[in-house]
mmCIF file of C-alpha atoms in Angstrom:
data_model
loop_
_atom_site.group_PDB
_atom_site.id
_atom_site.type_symbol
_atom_site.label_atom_id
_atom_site.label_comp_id
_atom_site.label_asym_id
_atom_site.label_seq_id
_atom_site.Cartn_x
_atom_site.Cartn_y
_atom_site.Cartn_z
ATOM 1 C CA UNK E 1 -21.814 7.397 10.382
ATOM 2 C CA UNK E 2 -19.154 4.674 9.737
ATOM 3 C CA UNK E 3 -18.978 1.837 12.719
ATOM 4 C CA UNK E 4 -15.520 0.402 13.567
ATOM 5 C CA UNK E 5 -15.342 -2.900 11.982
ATOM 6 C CA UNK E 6 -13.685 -6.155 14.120
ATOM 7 C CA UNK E 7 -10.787 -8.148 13.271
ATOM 8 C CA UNK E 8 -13.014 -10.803 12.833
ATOM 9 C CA UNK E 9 -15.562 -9.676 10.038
ATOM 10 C CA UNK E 10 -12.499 -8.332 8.171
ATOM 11 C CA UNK E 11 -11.249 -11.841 8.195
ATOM 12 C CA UNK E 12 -14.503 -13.075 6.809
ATOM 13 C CA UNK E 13 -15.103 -9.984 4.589
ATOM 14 C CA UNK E 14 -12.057 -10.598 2.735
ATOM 15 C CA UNK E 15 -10.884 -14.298 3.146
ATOM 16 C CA UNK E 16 -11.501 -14.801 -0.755
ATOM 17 C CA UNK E 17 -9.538 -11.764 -1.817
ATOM 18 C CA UNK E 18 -5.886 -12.599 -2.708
ATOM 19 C CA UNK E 19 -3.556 -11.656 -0.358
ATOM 20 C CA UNK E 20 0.757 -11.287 -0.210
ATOM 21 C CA UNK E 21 2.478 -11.912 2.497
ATOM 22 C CA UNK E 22 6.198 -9.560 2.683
ATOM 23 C CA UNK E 23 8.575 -9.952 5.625
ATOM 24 C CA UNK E 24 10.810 -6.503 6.528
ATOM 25 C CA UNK E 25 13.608 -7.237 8.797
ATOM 26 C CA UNK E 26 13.946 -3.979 11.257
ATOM 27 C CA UNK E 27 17.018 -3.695 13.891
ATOM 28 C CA UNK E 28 17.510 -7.258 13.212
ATOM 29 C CA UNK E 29 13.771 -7.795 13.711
ATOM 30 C CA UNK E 30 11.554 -9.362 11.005
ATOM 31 C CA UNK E 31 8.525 -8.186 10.733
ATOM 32 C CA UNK E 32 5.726 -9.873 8.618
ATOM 33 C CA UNK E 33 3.076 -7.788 7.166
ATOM 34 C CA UNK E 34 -0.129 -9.143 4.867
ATOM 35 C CA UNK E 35 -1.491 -7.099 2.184
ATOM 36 C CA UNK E 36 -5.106 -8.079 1.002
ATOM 37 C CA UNK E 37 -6.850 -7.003 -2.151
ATOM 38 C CA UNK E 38 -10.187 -5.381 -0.888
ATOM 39 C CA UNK E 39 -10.710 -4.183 -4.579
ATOM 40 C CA UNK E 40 -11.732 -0.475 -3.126
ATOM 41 C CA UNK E 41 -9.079 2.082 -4.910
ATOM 42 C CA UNK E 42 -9.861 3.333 -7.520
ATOM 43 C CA UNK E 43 -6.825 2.202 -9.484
ATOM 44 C CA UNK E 44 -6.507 4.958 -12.199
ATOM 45 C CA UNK E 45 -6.298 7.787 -9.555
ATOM 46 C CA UNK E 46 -3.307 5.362 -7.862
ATOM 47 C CA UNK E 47 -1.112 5.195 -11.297
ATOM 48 C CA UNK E 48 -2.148 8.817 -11.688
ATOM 49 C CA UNK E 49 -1.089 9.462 -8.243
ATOM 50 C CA UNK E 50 2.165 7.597 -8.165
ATOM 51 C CA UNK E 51 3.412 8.889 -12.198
ATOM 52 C CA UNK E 52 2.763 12.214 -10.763
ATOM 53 C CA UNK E 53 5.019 11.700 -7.846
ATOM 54 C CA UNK E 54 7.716 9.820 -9.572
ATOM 55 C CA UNK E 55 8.142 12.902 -12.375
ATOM 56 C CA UNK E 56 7.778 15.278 -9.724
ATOM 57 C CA UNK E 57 11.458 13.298 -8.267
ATOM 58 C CA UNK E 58 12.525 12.828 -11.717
ATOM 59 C CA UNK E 59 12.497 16.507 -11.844
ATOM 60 C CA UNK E 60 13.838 17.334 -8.679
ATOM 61 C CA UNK E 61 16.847 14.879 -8.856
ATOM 62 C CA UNK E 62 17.805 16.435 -12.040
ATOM 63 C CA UNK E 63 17.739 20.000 -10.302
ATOM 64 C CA UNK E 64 20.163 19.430 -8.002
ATOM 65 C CA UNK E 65 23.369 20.721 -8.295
ATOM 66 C CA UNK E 66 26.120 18.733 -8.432
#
């Protein structure tokens, strides 16, 4: 059984893992959100994952009648 991890070891866990910072501006609202690298995907299944998806609207685009 998985236990819930803390703020605080995840902030230890991964405080030498490169992180990005992006900031999205909402309703005139800016948000900042951090992306860390926990190294934990398995990346082949993500650029398998994300080809497959962008084909699949590659194909449906083109379907559409004009």
């Amino acid at each position: 059984m998985k236990q819930n991890t803390t703020l605080q070891e995840l902030r230890e866990r991964f405080a030498d893992k490169p992180s990005k910072a992006s900031v999205y501006t909402i309703e005139g609202i800016a948000y900042t959100v951090v992306s860390h690298y926990a190294g934990e995907k398995d990346i082949d299944a993500v650029i398998r994952k994300l080809a497959t998806q962008q084909a699949y609207e590659a194909i449906t685009v083109s379907e559409k009648p004009n």
